[in-house]
PDB file of C-alpha atoms in Angstrom:
ATOM      1  CA  MET A   3      28.395   0.743  47.855  1.00 51.00           C
ATOM      2  CA  SER A   4      27.602   3.512  50.342  1.00 49.00           C
ATOM      3  CA  ASP A   5      25.040   3.216  53.154  1.00 50.00           C
ATOM      4  CA  THR A   6      22.767   5.630  51.269  1.00 45.00           C
ATOM      5  CA  GLU A   7      22.835   3.503  48.135  1.00 51.00           C
ATOM      6  CA  SER A   8      22.203   0.290  50.092  1.00 48.00           C
ATOM      7  CA  ARG A   9      18.922   1.783  51.320  1.00 51.00           C
ATOM      8  CA  THR A  10      17.883   2.892  47.827  1.00 51.00           C
ATOM      9  CA  PRO A  11      15.524   0.555  45.923  1.00 58.00           C
ATOM     10  CA  SER A  12      17.148  -1.003  42.862  1.00 58.00           C
ATOM     11  CA  TRP A  13      14.632   0.653  40.527  1.00 53.00           C
ATOM     12  CA  ALA A  14      15.654   4.095  41.789  1.00 57.00           C
ATOM     13  CA  ARG A  15      19.387   3.565  41.365  1.00 61.00           C
ATOM     14  CA  PRO A  16      21.070   4.976  38.267  1.00 62.00           C
ATOM     15  CA  VAL A  17      22.338   2.649  35.568  1.00 61.00           C
ATOM     16  CA  PRO A  18      26.150   2.459  35.782  1.00 61.00           C
ATOM     17  CA  VAL A  19      27.819   4.288  32.886  1.00 61.00           C
ATOM     18  CA  PRO A  20      31.458   4.681  31.838  1.00 58.00           C
ATOM     19  CA  GLU A  21      33.306   7.759  32.969  1.00 57.00           C
ATOM     20  CA  HIS A  22      33.521  10.700  30.560  1.00 60.00           C
ATOM     21  CA  ALA A  23      30.183   9.868  28.896  1.00 66.00           C
ATOM     22  CA  ALA A  24      29.259  13.542  28.472  1.00 69.00           C
ATOM     23  CA  GLY A  25      30.497  13.634  24.865  1.00 86.00           C
ATOM     24  CA  ALA A  26      28.400  10.643  23.886  1.00 91.00           C
ATOM     25  CA  GLY A  27      25.419  12.206  25.653  1.00 92.00           C
ATOM     26  CA  ARG A  28      25.656  15.360  23.543  1.00 94.00           C
ATOM     27  CA  VAL A  29      25.797  13.300  20.348  1.00 96.00           C
ATOM     28  CA  LEU A  30      22.797  11.210  21.377  1.00 96.00           C
ATOM     29  CA  ARG A  31      20.760  14.258  22.338  1.00 97.00           C
ATOM     30  CA  ALA A  32      21.540  15.821  18.958  1.00 97.00           C
ATOM     31  CA  ALA A  33      20.568  12.563  17.241  1.00 98.00           C
ATOM     32  CA  PHE A  34      17.245  12.589  19.097  1.00 98.00           C
ATOM     33  CA  ALA A  35      16.645  16.162  17.925  1.00 98.00           C
ATOM     34  CA  VAL A  36      17.461  15.217  14.315  1.00 98.00           C
ATOM     35  CA  ALA A  37      15.193  12.158  14.398  1.00 98.00           C
ATOM     36  CA  THR A  38      12.389  14.262  15.883  1.00 98.00           C
ATOM     37  CA  ALA A  39      12.814  16.919  13.191  1.00 98.00           C
ATOM     38  CA  LEU A  40      12.807  14.226  10.479  1.00 98.00           C
ATOM     39  CA  ASP A  41       9.652  12.685  11.893  1.00 98.00           C
ATOM     40  CA  LEU A  42       7.800  15.991  12.194  1.00 98.00           C
ATOM     41  CA  GLY A  43       8.996  17.135   8.774  1.00 98.00           C
ATOM     42  CA  SER A  44       7.794  13.862   7.259  1.00 98.00           C
ATOM     43  CA  LEU A  45       4.368  14.347   8.810  1.00 97.00           C
ATOM     44  CA  LEU A  46       4.134  17.898   7.484  1.00 97.00           C
ATOM     45  CA  ALA A  47       5.198  16.747   4.013  1.00 97.00           C
ATOM     46  CA  GLY A  48       2.860  13.746   4.027  1.00 95.00           C
ATOM     47  CA  TRP A  49       5.860  11.407   3.622  1.00 97.00           C
ATOM     48  CA  HIS A  50       4.610   8.289   5.414  1.00 96.00           C
ATOM     49  CA  LEU A  51       7.810   6.288   4.924  1.00 97.00           C
ATOM     50  CA  GLY A  52       9.841   8.992   6.657  1.00 97.00           C
ATOM     51  CA  HIS A  53       7.509   8.834   9.648  1.00 97.00           C
ATOM     52  CA  VAL A  54       7.696   5.038   9.761  1.00 97.00           C
ATOM     53  CA  LEU A  55      11.498   5.188   9.714  1.00 97.00           C
ATOM     54  CA  ALA A  56      11.974   8.065  12.148  1.00 98.00           C
ATOM     55  CA  LYS A  57       9.351   7.404  14.824  1.00 98.00           C
ATOM     56  CA  PRO A  58      10.855   4.093  16.062  1.00 98.00           C
ATOM     57  CA  LEU A  59      14.205   5.846  16.605  1.00 98.00           C
ATOM     58  CA  LEU A  60      12.958   8.480  19.038  1.00 98.00           C
ATOM     59  CA  MET A  61      12.665   6.601  22.313  1.00 98.00           C
ATOM     60  CA  PRO A  62      15.776   4.402  21.871  1.00 98.00           C
ATOM     61  CA  LEU A  63      17.848   7.536  21.250  1.00 98.00           C
ATOM     62  CA  LEU A  64      16.299   9.257  24.268  1.00 98.00           C
ATOM     63  CA  VAL A  65      16.945   6.155  26.394  1.00 98.00           C
ATOM     64  CA  ALA A  66      20.567   6.059  25.280  1.00 97.00           C
ATOM     65  CA  TYR A  67      20.928   9.749  26.131  1.00 97.00           C
ATOM     66  CA  VAL A  68      19.472   9.503  29.629  1.00 97.00           C
ATOM     67  CA  ILE A  69      21.644   6.472  30.366  1.00 96.00           C
ATOM     68  CA  THR A  70      24.689   8.689  29.859  1.00 95.00           C
ATOM     69  CA  ARG A  71      23.161  10.981  32.488  1.00 94.00           C
ATOM     70  CA  LYS A  72      22.851   8.196  35.098  1.00 92.00           C
ATOM     71  CA  ALA A  73      19.093   7.761  34.615  1.00 95.00           C
ATOM     72  CA  PRO A  74      17.101   5.766  37.192  1.00 95.00           C
ATOM     73  CA  ARG A  75      16.025   2.354  35.928  1.00 96.00           C
ATOM     74  CA  LEU A  76      12.347   3.268  36.210  1.00 97.00           C
ATOM     75  CA  LEU A  77      12.835   6.182  33.843  1.00 97.00           C
ATOM     76  CA  ILE A  78      14.419   3.875  31.287  1.00 98.00           C
ATOM     77  CA  ALA A  79      11.527   1.436  31.702  1.00 98.00           C
ATOM     78  CA  ALA A  80       8.960   4.224  31.220  1.00 98.00           C
ATOM     79  CA  LEU A  81      10.619   5.338  27.985  1.00 98.00           C
ATOM     80  CA  LEU A  82      10.895   1.777  26.686  1.00 98.00           C
ATOM     81  CA  PHE A  83       7.204   1.191  27.340  1.00 98.00           C
ATOM     82  CA  GLY A  84       6.608   4.408  25.403  1.00 98.00           C
ATOM     83  CA  TRP A  85       8.648   2.922  22.572  1.00 98.00           C
ATOM     84  CA  GLY A  86       6.414  -0.150  22.608  1.00 98.00           C
ATOM     85  CA  GLY A  87       3.383   2.117  22.322  1.00 97.00           C
ATOM     86  CA  ASP A  88       5.000   4.018  19.454  1.00 98.00           C
ATOM     87  CA  LEU A  89       5.561   0.812  17.496  1.00 97.00           C
ATOM     88  CA  ALA A  90       2.046  -0.474  18.106  1.00 97.00           C
ATOM     89  CA  LEU A  91       0.418   2.759  16.965  1.00 95.00           C
ATOM     90  CA  LEU A  92       2.185   2.526  13.621  1.00 95.00           C
ATOM     91  CA  PHE A  93      -0.448  -0.097  12.749  1.00 92.00           C
ATOM     92  CA  ASP A  94      -3.930   1.185  11.960  1.00 85.00           C
ATOM     93  CA  ALA A  95      -6.065  -1.408  13.735  1.00 85.00           C
ATOM     94  CA  ASP A  96      -8.077  -1.553  16.969  1.00 85.00           C
ATOM     95  CA  PRO A  97      -6.019  -4.420  18.489  1.00 91.00           C
ATOM     96  CA  ALA A  98      -2.805  -2.457  17.859  1.00 94.00           C
ATOM     97  CA  PHE A  99      -4.394   0.624  19.426  1.00 94.00           C
ATOM     98  CA  LEU A 100      -5.235  -1.341  22.578  1.00 95.00           C
ATOM     99  CA  VAL A 101      -1.746  -2.859  22.737  1.00 96.00           C
ATOM    100  CA  GLY A 102      -0.231   0.598  22.347  1.00 96.00           C
ATOM    101  CA  MET A 103      -2.479   2.053  25.027  1.00 97.00           C
ATOM    102  CA  GLY A 104      -1.525  -0.774  27.380  1.00 97.00           C
ATOM    103  CA  SER A 105       2.177  -0.187  26.775  1.00 98.00           C
ATOM    104  CA  PHE A 106       1.841   3.539  27.441  1.00 98.00           C
ATOM    105  CA  ALA A 107      -0.188   2.759  30.569  1.00 98.00           C
ATOM    106  CA  ALA A 108       2.665   0.601  31.883  1.00 98.00           C
ATOM    107  CA  GLY A 109       5.001   3.522  31.221  1.00 98.00           C
ATOM    108  CA  HIS A 110       2.750   5.847  33.214  1.00 98.00           C
ATOM    109  CA  VAL A 111       2.872   3.435  36.153  1.00 98.00           C
ATOM    110  CA  CYS A 112       6.672   3.558  35.996  1.00 98.00           C
ATOM    111  CA  TYR A 113       6.565   7.342  35.986  1.00 98.00           C
ATOM    112  CA  LEU A 114       4.162   7.436  38.928  1.00 97.00           C
ATOM    113  CA  VAL A 115       6.423   5.247  41.050  1.00 97.00           C
ATOM    114  CA  LEU A 116       9.450   7.279  39.971  1.00 96.00           C
ATOM    115  CA  PHE A 117       7.806  10.579  40.966  1.00 95.00           C
ATOM    116  CA  GLY A 118       7.382   9.292  44.512  1.00 91.00           C
ATOM    117  CA  ARG A 119       5.544  11.321  47.140  1.00 86.00           C
ATOM    118  CA  GLY A 120       6.896  14.774  46.394  1.00 87.00           C
ATOM    119  CA  LYS A 121       4.632  17.738  47.062  1.00 90.00           C
ATOM    120  CA  THR A 122       2.179  18.952  44.441  1.00 92.00           C
ATOM    121  CA  HIS A 123      -0.289  21.836  44.552  1.00 93.00           C
ATOM    122  CA  PRO A 124      -3.886  20.814  45.449  1.00 93.00           C
ATOM    123  CA  ALA A 125      -5.312  23.410  43.046  1.00 96.00           C
ATOM    124  CA  LEU A 126      -3.432  21.775  40.202  1.00 96.00           C
ATOM    125  CA  GLY A 127      -4.905  18.443  41.205  1.00 96.00           C
ATOM    126  CA  GLY A 128      -8.381  19.948  41.109  1.00 97.00           C
ATOM    127  CA  ALA A 129      -7.760  21.383  37.647  1.00 97.00           C
ATOM    128  CA  TYR A 130      -6.569  18.022  36.340  1.00 97.00           C
ATOM    129  CA  ALA A 131      -9.576  16.273  37.909  1.00 97.00           C
ATOM    130  CA  LEU A 132     -11.972  18.663  36.183  1.00 98.00           C
ATOM    131  CA  ALA A 133     -10.144  18.187  32.892  1.00 97.00           C
ATOM    132  CA  LEU A 134     -10.395  14.405  33.252  1.00 97.00           C
ATOM    133  CA  VAL A 135     -14.102  14.336  34.054  1.00 98.00           C
ATOM    134  CA  GLY A 136     -14.968  16.896  31.395  1.00 97.00           C
ATOM    135  CA  THR A 137     -12.945  15.232  28.639  1.00 96.00           C
ATOM    136  CA  VAL A 138     -14.232  11.721  29.310  1.00 97.00           C
ATOM    137  CA  ALA A 139     -17.813  12.977  29.552  1.00 97.00           C
ATOM    138  CA  LEU A 140     -17.566  14.829  26.261  1.00 97.00           C
ATOM    139  CA  LEU A 141     -15.858  11.985  24.405  1.00 97.00           C
ATOM    140  CA  TRP A 142     -17.890   9.119  25.851  1.00 97.00           C
ATOM    141  CA  SER A 143     -20.788   8.955  23.408  1.00 96.00           C
ATOM    142  CA  ASP A 144     -18.543   9.464  20.368  1.00 97.00           C
ATOM    143  CA  LEU A 145     -16.058   6.716  21.228  1.00 96.00           C
ATOM    144  CA  PRO A 146     -16.553   3.186  19.858  1.00 94.00           C
ATOM    145  CA  ALA A 147     -18.429   1.196  22.493  1.00 95.00           C
ATOM    146  CA  ASP A 148     -15.624  -1.324  22.987  1.00 93.00           C
ATOM    147  CA  LEU A 149     -13.085   1.435  23.626  1.00 95.00           C
ATOM    148  CA  ARG A 150     -15.019   3.526  26.148  1.00 96.00           C
ATOM    149  CA  ILE A 151     -13.951   1.703  29.311  1.00 96.00           C
ATOM    150  CA  PRO A 152     -10.301   1.219  28.249  1.00 96.00           C
ATOM    151  CA  VAL A 153     -10.005   4.875  27.222  1.00 96.00           C
ATOM    152  CA  ALA A 154     -11.591   6.078  30.477  1.00 97.00           C
ATOM    153  CA  GLY A 155      -9.279   3.898  32.578  1.00 97.00           C
ATOM    154  CA  TYR A 156      -6.228   4.976  30.610  1.00 98.00           C
ATOM    155  CA  SER A 157      -7.268   8.624  30.892  1.00 97.00           C
ATOM    156  CA  LEU A 158      -7.427   8.322  34.680  1.00 98.00           C
ATOM    157  CA  LEU A 159      -3.910   6.858  34.817  1.00 98.00           C
ATOM    158  CA  LEU A 160      -2.548   9.413  32.348  1.00 98.00           C
ATOM    159  CA  THR A 161      -4.067  12.335  34.260  1.00 98.00           C
ATOM    160  CA  ALA A 162      -2.637  11.040  37.534  1.00 97.00           C
ATOM    161  CA  MET A 163       0.804  10.831  35.912  1.00 98.00           C
ATOM    162  CA  ALA A 164       0.496  14.348  34.494  1.00 97.00           C
ATOM    163  CA  TYR A 165      -0.499  15.744  37.881  1.00 97.00           C
ATOM    164  CA  ARG A 166       2.175  13.896  39.854  1.00 97.00           C
ATOM    165  CA  SER A 167       4.891  14.880  37.373  1.00 97.00           C
ATOM    166  CA  SER A 168       4.824  18.375  38.866  1.00 96.00           C
ATOM    167  CA  ALA A 169       6.394  16.902  42.012  1.00 95.00           C
ATOM    168  CA  LEU A 170       9.717  16.951  40.147  1.00 95.00           C
ATOM    169  CA  GLY A 171       9.462  20.597  39.157  1.00 95.00           C
ATOM    170  CA  LEU A 172       8.327  22.778  36.292  1.00 96.00           C
ATOM    171  CA  ARG A 173      10.154  20.912  33.508  1.00 97.00           C
ATOM    172  CA  ALA A 174       8.687  17.505  34.338  1.00 97.00           C
ATOM    173  CA  GLY A 175       5.302  19.072  35.110  1.00 97.00           C
ATOM    174  CA  LEU A 176       5.179  20.649  31.668  1.00 98.00           C
ATOM    175  CA  GLY A 177       6.139  17.300  30.164  1.00 98.00           C
ATOM    176  CA  GLY A 178       3.240  15.609  31.936  1.00 98.00           C
ATOM    177  CA  ALA A 179       0.813  18.261  30.713  1.00 98.00           C
ATOM    178  CA  LEU A 180       2.025  17.895  27.113  1.00 98.00           C
ATOM    179  CA  PHE A 181       1.670  14.100  27.319  1.00 98.00           C
ATOM    180  CA  LEU A 182      -1.934  14.584  28.414  1.00 98.00           C
ATOM    181  CA  LEU A 183      -2.536  17.004  25.542  1.00 98.00           C
ATOM    182  CA  SER A 184      -0.976  14.648  22.996  1.00 98.00           C
ATOM    183  CA  ASP A 185      -3.105  11.690  24.036  1.00 97.00           C
ATOM    184  CA  THR A 186      -6.228  13.852  24.211  1.00 97.00           C
ATOM    185  CA  LEU A 187      -5.631  14.766  20.566  1.00 97.00           C
ATOM    186  CA  ILE A 188      -5.452  11.048  19.759  1.00 96.00           C
ATOM    187  CA  ALA A 189      -8.703  10.420  21.631  1.00 96.00           C
ATOM    188  CA  THR A 190     -10.532  13.166  19.757  1.00 96.00           C
ATOM    189  CA  GLY A 191      -9.411  11.538  16.514  1.00 95.00           C
ATOM    190  CA  VAL A 192     -10.718   8.147  17.652  1.00 94.00           C
ATOM    191  CA  ALA A 193     -14.011   9.869  18.549  1.00 95.00           C
ATOM    192  CA  ASP A 194     -14.081  11.347  15.023  1.00 94.00           C
ATOM    193  CA  TRP A 195     -14.127  14.942  16.224  1.00 96.00           C
ATOM    194  CA  PRO A 196     -12.998  17.771  13.901  1.00 94.00           C
ATOM    195  CA  GLN A 197      -9.214  17.901  13.823  1.00 94.00           C
ATOM    196  CA  LEU A 198      -6.512  20.504  13.359  1.00 91.00           C
ATOM    197  CA  PRO A 199      -4.716  20.482   9.995  1.00 94.00           C
ATOM    198  CA  ARG A 200      -2.044  17.758  10.059  1.00 95.00           C
ATOM    199  CA  PRO A 201      -3.242  16.258  13.361  1.00 96.00           C
ATOM    200  CA  ASP A 202      -0.466  13.644  13.414  1.00 97.00           C
ATOM    201  CA  PHE A 203       2.099  16.452  13.438  1.00 98.00           C
ATOM    202  CA  TRP A 204       0.612  18.037  16.556  1.00 98.00           C
ATOM    203  CA  ILE A 205       0.275  14.669  18.266  1.00 98.00           C
ATOM    204  CA  MET A 206       3.920  13.784  17.661  1.00 98.00           C
ATOM    205  CA  ALA A 207       5.228  17.288  18.406  1.00 98.00           C
ATOM    206  CA  THR A 208       3.567  17.362  21.830  1.00 98.00           C
ATOM    207  CA  TYR A 209       4.490  13.728  22.511  1.00 98.00           C
ATOM    208  CA  ALA A 210       8.191  14.080  21.669  1.00 98.00           C
ATOM    209  CA  ALA A 211       8.423  17.265  23.739  1.00 98.00           C
ATOM    210  CA  ALA A 212       6.565  15.561  26.602  1.00 98.00           C
ATOM    211  CA  GLN A 213       8.878  12.560  26.776  1.00 98.00           C
ATOM    212  CA  TYR A 214      11.992  14.736  26.539  1.00 98.00           C
ATOM    213  CA  LEU A 215      10.820  17.077  29.299  1.00 98.00           C
ATOM    214  CA  LEU A 216       9.725  14.199  31.539  1.00 98.00           C
ATOM    215  CA  ALA A 217      12.987  12.357  30.981  1.00 98.00           C
ATOM    216  CA  THR A 218      15.282  15.321  31.569  1.00 97.00           C
ATOM    217  CA  GLY A 219      13.142  16.515  34.467  1.00 97.00           C
ATOM    218  CA  ALA A 220      13.560  13.150  36.189  1.00 96.00           C
ATOM    219  CA  LEU A 221      17.333  12.985  35.790  1.00 95.00           C
ATOM    220  CA  PRO A 222      19.482  13.498  38.887  1.00 87.00           C
ATOM    221  CA  ALA A 223      20.936  16.972  39.204  1.00 77.00           C
ATOM    222  CA  PRO A 224      24.633  17.200  38.263  1.00 67.00           C
ATOM    223  CA  THR A 225      25.543  18.066  41.861  1.00 54.00           C
ATOM    224  CA  GLN A 226      23.739  14.948  43.095  1.00 49.00           C
ATOM    225  CA  ALA A 227      25.547  12.761  40.590  1.00 47.00           C
ATOM    226  CA  TYR A 228      28.853  14.316  41.629  1.00 43.00           C
ATOM    227  CA  ARG A 229      28.075  13.802  45.312  1.00 46.00           C
ATOM    228  CA  ARG A 230      27.325  10.105  44.730  1.00 46.00           C
ATOM    229  CA  THR A 231      30.646   9.692  42.946  1.00 42.00           C
ATOM    230  CA  VAL A 232      32.562  11.362  45.788  1.00 40.00           C
ATOM    231  CA  ILE A 233      30.820   9.198  48.398  1.00 41.00           C
ATOM    232  CA  GLN A 234      31.655   6.050  46.472  1.00 44.00           C
ATOM    233  CA  ASP A 235      35.277   7.123  46.133  1.00 39.00           C
TER     234      ASP A 235
END
């Protein structure tokens, strides 16, 4: 282990992967795309079984892909917590909704730690703060009373994650924004607001894109991965 690696926290170190994993990575990324297309197509067609079968595959496939790209452990944890939220939200019940929200919240904490203290634009922070206050204020009276505080707390954490994601660049920043949009669509449904046609399709489309952009935006650059290999050699 190099001196640089010895000073790196364990959660920030990449998971060791076999050499020549690029081929497997391409297959896994294609499998994620196929599973996403199957899920979205099922939602458009109103085929519930297809959604139930495809949705649980998304995050494990994305996790497997990022592992082939030497993903930091915190990124893997964030995606696995997202998977837990995905499974919980397959059940139409308030307790499952709270469990799912808690799992996603844990994933956002992982993302926040992973993003570190990189620079972000203050104006963007102001825009996200206004969006948070405005959305919670508008939704508050229409949310079930027992969900108001949990939703407000989760919204604060989610907005912080979306804002801080921009520290990793445009790709991750767009992923954070799409995650915020996806969960806002869920919240408007819980508040019984008028919805777009096929709301589940838009929720899953923005969510799948968000997780992919966040995950690939947080991966080490190929030159960095190469440099680590050379140092170790």
